[in-house]
Amino acid sequence: MSDQLTDKFGRDITYLRLSVTDRCDLRCTYCMAENMTFLPRKDLLSFEELDFLCDAFIARGVRKIRLTGGEPLVRKGLLPFIEKLSRHLKTDRLDEITLTTNATQLAKFADELVHTGVERINISLDSLDREVFARLSRRDALGQVLSGIEAGLKAGLKIKINTVALKNGNAKDIPDIMRWAHSLSMDMTLIEVMPMGEIAQDRFDQYIPLSEVRENLDDQFTLVDTPYRTGGPARYVQVNETGGRLGFITPLTNNFCAGCNRVRVTCTGQIYMCLGQDDRVDLRAAIRSKTPQEALYAALNKAMISKPEAHDFKIRKPGDAPAVARHMSVTGG
Ligand code: SAM
Ligand code: SF4
């Protein structure tokens, strides 16, 4: 039997998104409630356990690991963990270690990240207007984020900007963010807001289909479809006026599950096979059992069976309940 992790629809799992913390220094309105109860530290996997877990995934065919959260850079000790994990890059067992971050702490860590072998990162940024940023993230941190991005670029990191499109939040700001990102040679990707977790606002008031955003952009720019792919769900266009690339991730309007190659593991070691599904398998129990190797192997096999063919996110009318109860910050975006 091949050790490659493959689900029942024949999709090979080669990409692990690993959440290292559920904590964050921002409170983006589409992601979290203002008053979140974070997990007790003892529930989190230790760095030794995370390393053990990564090793097991790599042995079973994972080639790319993305660290996420919550905000990964707020977890103390993350850089030494990445440094250790990077042994797999040197031995060619892994193609890439990367990160999704809000960049608030990046000025502190950019050089060290590059030193550990991280080459590309995704940074989430929803507005370049200080007030809009503060309203959307509930923190006045735009200056800190922009310093982080500057430091990242200076350190030589390749940066992609991710922006969640929000109808009453930042839809108007998108052309400005794109011009700015492209002027600094950063790609940008737009994301449709997904109905995950109870938040203070109605998702219906946040949701704007990216088809609508694209129509607005088409009025101002020449967007040319390209076959460019990064192995993820984004579909890209080239923007003639800026010379940059713009991606669209459309979980609601254009389901992309057929080519899914990823799984997500939370900071407590729960593996979710799909963002839009509540089924999970407890890898922490396996790791903390008497026979961790064998138990983890079996737990991963069990997880493969439960991966659904597709998710079914919908935001149809005001007051619709979330598709899944957990917040994005729990699963790791
Ligand atoms: N804190 C880091 C950051 O913001 O980049 C990493 C974790 S965050 C949960 C990962 C990504 O998920 C971010 O790009 C964020 O915008 C996105 N996200 C969070 N909640 C979302 C939602 N309900 N729908 C769509 N994207 C969401
Ligand atoms: Fe924090 Fe990222 Fe969620 Fe914003 S999207 S609250 S930065 S975890």
Short mmCIF file of C-alpha atoms and ligand atoms in Angstrom, two decimals:
data_model
loop_
_atom_site.label_atom_id
_atom_site.label_comp_id
_atom_site.label_asym_id
_atom_site.label_seq_id
_atom_site.Cartn_x
_atom_site.Cartn_y
_atom_site.Cartn_z
CA MET A 1 0.00 0.00 0.00
CA SER A 2 1.28 3.48 -0.87
CA ASP A 3 1.80 5.75 2.08
CA GLN A 4 0.48 8.76 0.14
CA LEU A 5 -2.55 10.30 1.83
CA THR A 6 -5.38 10.03 -0.70
CA ASP A 7 -9.07 10.64 -0.06
CA LYS A 8 -11.90 8.48 -1.29
CA PHE A 9 -12.35 10.64 -4.38
CA GLY A 10 -8.75 9.94 -5.43
CA ARG A 11 -7.39 13.38 -4.45
CA ASP A 12 -3.82 13.24 -3.12
CA ILE A 13 -3.27 15.40 -0.04
CA THR A 14 -0.01 17.24 -0.53
CA TYR A 15 -0.72 20.47 1.36
CA LEU A 16 -1.09 20.94 5.11
CA ARG A 17 -2.36 24.14 6.67
CA LEU A 18 -1.36 24.05 10.27
CA SER A 19 -2.72 26.45 12.85
CA VAL A 20 -0.21 27.14 15.62
CA THR A 21 -2.47 29.29 17.80
CA ASP A 22 -6.07 30.49 17.96
CA ARG A 23 -4.96 33.81 19.48
CA CYS A 24 -4.66 37.03 17.53
CA ASP A 25 -3.81 40.67 18.11
CA LEU A 26 -6.54 41.83 15.70
CA ARG A 27 -10.29 41.11 15.79
CA CYS A 28 -11.34 41.22 12.13
CA THR A 29 -15.11 41.55 12.09
CA TYR A 30 -15.64 38.72 9.56
CA CYS A 31 -13.32 36.36 11.43
CA MET A 32 -13.85 36.82 15.16
CA ALA A 33 -16.17 38.31 17.71
CA GLU A 34 -14.67 41.13 19.84
CA ASN A 35 -14.80 39.04 22.99
CA MET A 36 -13.30 35.73 22.06
CA THR A 37 -12.55 33.07 24.64
CA PHE A 38 -9.22 31.63 23.64
CA LEU A 39 -8.09 28.11 24.40
CA PRO A 40 -6.14 27.33 27.56
CA ARG A 41 -2.45 26.90 26.65
CA LYS A 42 -2.38 23.30 27.88
CA ASP A 43 -4.81 22.36 25.09
CA LEU A 44 -2.39 23.51 22.40
CA LEU A 45 0.01 21.09 20.78
CA SER A 46 3.56 21.80 21.96
CA PHE A 47 6.18 22.60 19.32
CA GLU A 48 7.59 19.07 19.81
CA GLU A 49 4.13 17.65 19.07
CA LEU A 50 3.68 19.95 16.06
CA ASP A 51 7.04 18.80 14.73
CA PHE A 52 6.10 15.14 15.22
CA LEU A 53 2.86 15.79 13.38
CA CYS A 54 4.57 17.54 10.45
CA ASP A 55 7.01 14.68 10.18
CA ALA A 56 4.13 12.21 9.90
CA PHE A 57 2.40 14.28 7.20
CA ILE A 58 5.63 14.62 5.22
CA ALA A 59 6.20 10.87 5.42
CA ARG A 60 2.75 10.47 3.84
CA GLY A 61 3.24 12.77 0.91
CA VAL A 62 2.69 16.33 2.12
CA ARG A 63 5.03 18.65 0.18
CA LYS A 64 3.90 22.06 1.43
CA ILE A 65 3.13 23.34 4.91
CA ARG A 66 1.45 26.67 5.58
CA LEU A 67 1.53 27.93 9.16
CA THR A 68 -1.47 29.95 10.14
CA GLY A 69 -3.75 30.75 13.07
CA GLY A 70 -5.08 32.95 14.68
CA GLU A 71 -1.97 35.01 14.15
CA PRO A 72 1.00 32.63 13.88
CA LEU A 73 3.60 35.27 14.74
CA VAL A 74 2.07 35.92 18.18
CA ARG A 75 3.01 32.42 19.35
CA LYS A 76 6.29 32.58 21.24
CA GLY A 77 8.95 30.21 19.93
CA LEU A 78 7.54 30.03 16.40
CA LEU A 79 10.80 30.95 14.67
CA PRO A 80 12.91 28.20 16.29
CA PHE A 81 10.11 25.78 15.37
CA ILE A 82 10.26 26.83 11.70
CA GLU A 83 14.04 26.67 11.78
CA LYS A 84 13.83 23.06 12.97
CA LEU A 85 11.13 22.18 10.44
CA SER A 86 13.29 23.54 7.66
CA ARG A 87 15.50 20.44 7.88
CA HIS A 88 12.92 18.85 5.56
CA LEU A 89 13.55 21.55 2.95
CA LYS A 90 17.25 20.80 3.02
CA THR A 91 16.66 17.07 2.55
CA ASP A 92 14.11 17.73 -0.20
CA ARG A 93 11.29 15.95 1.65
CA LEU A 94 9.35 19.22 1.59
CA ASP A 95 9.00 21.86 -1.16
CA GLU A 96 7.88 24.81 0.92
CA ILE A 97 7.19 26.21 4.36
CA THR A 98 5.08 29.31 4.24
CA LEU A 99 2.95 31.52 6.45
CA THR A 100 -0.29 33.47 6.44
CA THR A 101 0.00 36.50 8.68
CA ASN A 102 -1.60 39.85 9.41
CA ALA A 103 1.94 41.34 9.42
CA THR A 104 1.56 43.23 12.72
CA GLN A 105 4.68 41.45 14.06
CA LEU A 106 6.49 41.08 10.76
CA ALA A 107 8.91 43.97 11.24
CA LYS A 108 10.37 42.00 14.17
CA PHE A 109 10.59 38.65 12.40
CA ALA A 110 11.11 39.25 8.65
CA ASP A 111 14.89 38.74 8.56
CA GLU A 112 14.74 35.69 10.76
CA LEU A 113 11.97 34.18 8.65
CA VAL A 114 14.10 34.48 5.54
CA HIS A 115 16.98 32.94 7.44
CA THR A 116 14.86 29.84 8.26
CA GLY A 117 14.16 29.24 4.57
CA VAL A 118 10.73 30.85 4.21
CA GLU A 119 10.59 32.51 0.79
CA ARG A 120 6.97 33.49 0.25
CA ILE A 121 4.23 34.58 2.62
CA ASN A 122 0.62 35.70 2.37
CA ILE A 123 -0.39 38.86 4.18
CA SER A 124 -3.99 39.72 4.91
CA LEU A 125 -4.86 43.37 4.42
CA ASP A 126 -8.38 44.71 3.95
CA SER A 127 -7.86 48.44 3.60
CA LEU A 128 -5.18 51.10 3.21
CA ASP A 129 -7.40 53.66 4.91
CA ARG A 130 -6.50 53.88 8.58
CA GLU A 131 -10.10 54.33 9.75
CA VAL A 132 -11.53 51.60 7.55
CA PHE A 133 -8.72 49.25 8.61
CA ALA A 134 -9.43 50.02 12.27
CA ARG A 135 -13.16 49.48 11.80
CA LEU A 136 -12.67 46.14 10.02
CA SER A 137 -9.96 44.78 12.34
CA ARG A 138 -11.19 46.56 15.51
CA ARG A 139 -7.59 47.70 16.07
CA ASP A 140 -5.75 50.85 14.96
CA ALA A 141 -2.84 48.87 13.53
CA LEU A 142 -2.49 49.86 9.88
CA GLY A 143 0.85 51.64 10.47
CA GLN A 144 2.27 48.57 12.19
CA VAL A 145 1.08 46.33 9.34
CA LEU A 146 2.58 48.59 6.66
CA SER A 147 5.92 48.65 8.53
CA GLY A 148 5.77 44.86 8.63
CA ILE A 149 5.17 44.66 4.88
CA GLU A 150 8.03 47.08 4.22
CA ALA A 151 10.36 44.98 6.37
CA GLY A 152 9.21 41.78 4.65
CA LEU A 153 9.91 43.18 1.19
CA LYS A 154 13.25 44.54 2.33
CA ALA A 155 14.22 41.14 3.72
CA GLY A 156 13.49 39.64 0.29
CA LEU A 157 10.22 37.83 1.05
CA LYS A 158 7.86 37.35 -1.86
CA ILE A 159 4.54 38.67 -0.57
CA LYS A 160 0.99 38.10 -1.74
CA ILE A 161 -1.73 40.34 -0.36
CA ASN A 162 -5.03 38.65 0.54
CA THR A 163 -8.12 40.80 0.84
CA VAL A 164 -11.56 39.60 1.93
CA ALA A 165 -14.15 41.53 -0.08
CA LEU A 166 -16.82 43.02 2.17
CA LYS A 167 -19.91 44.66 0.73
CA ASN A 168 -20.31 47.40 3.31
CA GLY A 169 -16.71 47.29 4.46
CA ASN A 170 -13.98 47.65 1.85
CA ALA A 171 -15.47 47.01 -1.61
CA LYS A 172 -14.65 50.62 -2.52
CA ASP A 173 -11.03 50.30 -1.36
CA ILE A 174 -10.15 47.32 -3.58
CA PRO A 175 -8.84 49.26 -6.63
CA ASP A 176 -6.51 51.29 -4.35
CA ILE A 177 -5.17 48.21 -2.58
CA MET A 178 -4.55 46.55 -5.95
CA ARG A 179 -2.70 49.56 -7.41
CA TRP A 180 -0.55 49.79 -4.29
CA ALA A 181 0.20 46.03 -4.14
CA HIS A 182 1.12 45.88 -7.80
CA SER A 183 3.31 48.98 -7.54
CA LEU A 184 5.37 47.02 -4.98
CA SER A 185 5.43 43.88 -7.18
CA MET A 186 3.07 42.00 -4.87
CA ASP A 187 0.30 39.80 -6.28
CA MET A 188 -3.11 40.27 -4.74
CA THR A 189 -5.94 37.82 -4.16
CA LEU A 190 -9.55 38.64 -3.37
CA ILE A 191 -11.59 36.25 -1.23
CA GLU A 192 -15.35 35.88 -0.77
CA VAL A 193 -16.39 35.99 2.86
CA MET A 194 -17.38 32.57 4.17
CA PRO A 195 -20.11 31.92 6.76
CA MET A 196 -17.90 30.48 9.51
CA GLY A 197 -18.64 31.09 13.19
CA GLU A 198 -21.00 33.47 14.98
CA ILE A 199 -19.81 37.05 14.68
CA ALA A 200 -21.35 40.33 15.76
CA GLN A 201 -22.57 41.16 12.23
CA ASP A 202 -24.92 39.55 9.75
CA ARG A 203 -22.96 37.78 7.02
CA PHE A 204 -25.55 38.95 4.51
CA ASP A 205 -24.43 42.55 5.09
CA GLN A 206 -20.79 41.54 4.53
CA TYR A 207 -21.11 39.31 1.50
CA ILE A 208 -20.44 40.57 -1.99
CA PRO A 209 -19.94 38.06 -4.82
CA LEU A 210 -16.57 38.51 -6.52
CA SER A 211 -18.37 38.54 -9.88
CA GLU A 212 -19.71 41.94 -8.79
CA VAL A 213 -16.28 43.14 -7.64
CA ARG A 214 -14.84 42.05 -10.96
CA GLU A 215 -17.50 43.99 -12.89
CA ASN A 216 -16.50 47.13 -10.97
CA LEU A 217 -12.83 46.52 -11.70
CA ASP A 218 -13.59 45.82 -15.37
CA ASP A 219 -14.94 49.38 -15.61
CA GLN A 220 -11.56 50.79 -14.58
CA PHE A 221 -8.96 48.21 -15.66
CA THR A 222 -8.25 45.70 -18.41
CA LEU A 223 -8.34 42.28 -16.74
CA VAL A 224 -6.99 39.46 -18.89
CA ASP A 225 -7.64 35.84 -17.78
CA THR A 226 -4.46 33.80 -17.41
CA PRO A 227 -3.83 30.09 -16.88
CA TYR A 228 -1.40 30.98 -14.02
CA ARG A 229 -1.99 28.83 -10.91
CA THR A 230 -0.25 28.54 -7.54
CA GLY A 231 -1.68 25.12 -6.72
CA GLY A 232 -4.55 26.69 -4.77
CA PRO A 233 -8.12 27.64 -5.60
CA ALA A 234 -7.38 31.15 -6.95
CA ARG A 235 -8.05 31.99 -10.59
CA TYR A 236 -5.83 34.80 -11.84
CA VAL A 237 -6.07 37.71 -14.24
CA GLN A 238 -3.31 39.96 -15.46
CA VAL A 239 -4.08 43.66 -15.02
CA ASN A 240 -2.77 45.53 -18.04
CA GLU A 241 -2.65 48.98 -16.42
CA THR A 242 -0.65 47.89 -13.35
CA GLY A 243 1.29 44.98 -14.84
CA GLY A 244 0.36 42.88 -11.77
CA ARG A 245 -1.65 39.74 -11.10
CA LEU A 246 -5.00 39.58 -9.34
CA GLY A 247 -6.50 36.33 -8.02
CA PHE A 248 -10.10 35.49 -7.21
CA ILE A 249 -11.03 32.88 -4.59
CA THR A 250 -14.73 32.19 -4.91
CA PRO A 251 -15.90 29.55 -2.44
CA LEU A 252 -19.50 30.74 -2.76
CA THR A 253 -20.02 31.65 -6.40
CA ASN A 254 -17.75 29.10 -8.05
CA ASN A 255 -16.98 25.99 -6.08
CA PHE A 256 -13.41 24.78 -6.63
CA CYS A 257 -13.38 21.59 -4.55
CA ALA A 258 -12.67 19.12 -7.37
CA GLY A 259 -8.94 19.88 -7.26
CA CYS A 260 -8.63 20.14 -3.46
CA ASN A 261 -5.27 18.86 -2.21
CA ARG A 262 -5.32 20.19 1.35
CA VAL A 263 -6.27 19.46 4.92
CA ARG A 264 -6.24 21.70 7.97
CA VAL A 265 -5.04 20.93 11.47
CA THR A 266 -5.96 23.16 14.39
CA CYS A 267 -3.59 24.17 17.16
CA THR A 268 -5.20 21.49 19.35
CA GLY A 269 -4.48 18.81 16.78
CA GLN A 270 -7.94 18.40 15.28
CA ILE A 271 -7.78 17.60 11.58
CA TYR A 272 -10.54 19.10 9.46
CA MET A 273 -10.76 17.71 5.98
CA CYS A 274 -12.81 20.63 4.70
CA LEU A 275 -13.45 24.22 5.81
CA GLY A 276 -17.17 23.74 5.31
CA GLN A 277 -17.62 20.56 7.33
CA ASP A 278 -17.75 19.84 11.07
CA ASP A 279 -16.27 16.30 10.84
CA ARG A 280 -12.85 16.06 12.43
CA VAL A 281 -10.42 13.50 13.73
CA ASP A 282 -8.49 14.01 16.97
CA LEU A 283 -4.80 13.72 16.12
CA ARG A 284 -3.76 15.02 19.56
CA ALA A 285 -5.29 11.96 21.22
CA ALA A 286 -3.28 9.82 18.79
CA ILE A 287 -0.04 11.72 19.46
CA ARG A 288 -0.55 11.53 23.23
CA SER A 289 -1.42 7.80 23.18
CA LYS A 290 0.98 5.03 24.17
CA THR A 291 1.77 4.23 20.55
CA PRO A 292 1.86 7.64 18.85
CA GLN A 293 3.32 6.49 15.50
CA GLU A 294 0.77 3.77 14.92
CA ALA A 295 -2.15 5.72 16.34
CA LEU A 296 -1.37 8.76 14.18
CA TYR A 297 -1.03 6.61 11.07
CA ALA A 298 -4.47 5.09 11.73
CA ALA A 299 -6.02 8.47 12.59
CA LEU A 300 -4.84 9.95 9.28
CA ASN A 301 -6.31 6.99 7.39
CA LYS A 302 -9.61 7.55 9.19
CA ALA A 303 -9.53 11.25 8.32
CA MET A 304 -9.05 10.51 4.62
CA ILE A 305 -12.32 8.59 4.50
CA SER A 306 -14.29 11.56 5.81
CA LYS A 307 -13.14 14.19 3.31
CA PRO A 308 -16.30 15.36 1.53
CA GLU A 309 -16.44 15.84 -2.21
CA ALA A 310 -17.30 19.54 -1.85
CA HIS A 311 -18.41 22.16 0.64
CA ASP A 312 -21.74 23.88 0.43
CA PHE A 313 -21.29 27.48 1.62
CA LYS A 314 -24.27 29.73 0.98
CA ILE A 315 -25.25 33.21 2.15
CA ARG A 316 -28.76 33.61 0.80
CA LYS A 317 -30.70 35.92 3.09
CA PRO A 318 -30.33 38.12 6.15
CA GLY A 319 -30.08 36.14 9.38
CA ASP A 320 -28.78 32.91 7.78
CA ALA A 321 -26.94 30.80 10.39
CA PRO A 322 -23.22 30.10 9.82
CA ALA A 323 -22.47 26.98 7.74
CA VAL A 324 -20.13 25.77 10.48
CA ALA A 325 -20.03 26.90 14.12
CA ARG A 326 -16.26 27.33 14.44
CA HIS A 327 -14.50 30.54 13.49
CA MET A 328 -11.92 30.69 10.71
CA SER A 329 -9.33 31.53 13.38
CA VAL A 330 -9.92 28.10 14.95
CA THR A 331 -9.44 26.07 11.79
CA GLY A 332 -6.74 28.29 10.36
CA GLY A 333 -7.41 30.16 7.13
N1 SAM B 1 -4.08 36.01 11.18
C1 SAM B 1 -3.59 35.60 9.92
C2 SAM B 1 -4.13 36.47 8.81
O1 SAM B 1 -5.09 37.20 9.04
O2 SAM B 1 -3.58 36.39 7.73
C3 SAM B 1 -3.82 34.14 9.59
C4 SAM B 1 -5.14 33.54 9.97
S1 SAM B 1 -6.55 34.20 9.14
C5 SAM B 1 -7.87 33.23 9.86
C6 SAM B 1 -6.32 33.55 7.51
C7 SAM B 1 -7.15 34.15 6.42
O3 SAM B 1 -8.51 33.83 6.62
C8 SAM B 1 -7.06 35.65 6.32
O4 SAM B 1 -6.70 36.01 4.98
C9 SAM B 1 -8.46 36.11 6.60
O5 SAM B 1 -8.77 37.27 5.90
C10 SAM B 1 -9.27 34.93 6.17
N2 SAM B 1 -10.59 34.82 6.79
C11 SAM B 1 -10.91 34.85 8.10
N3 SAM B 1 -12.24 34.70 8.27
C12 SAM B 1 -12.79 34.56 7.04
C13 SAM B 1 -14.11 34.36 6.55
N4 SAM B 1 -15.15 34.26 7.35
N5 SAM B 1 -14.28 34.28 5.20
C14 SAM B 1 -13.22 34.37 4.34
N6 SAM B 1 -11.95 34.54 4.76
C15 SAM B 1 -11.73 34.64 6.08
FE1 SF4 B 2 -6.73 37.69 13.35
FE2 SF4 B 2 -6.31 36.84 10.87
FE3 SF4 B 2 -8.71 36.51 12.03
FE4 SF4 B 2 -7.94 38.95 11.41
S1 SF4 B 2 -8.30 37.27 9.95
S2 SF4 B 2 -8.83 38.31 13.37
S3 SF4 B 2 -5.79 38.87 11.71
S4 SF4 B 2 -6.83 35.57 12.64
#
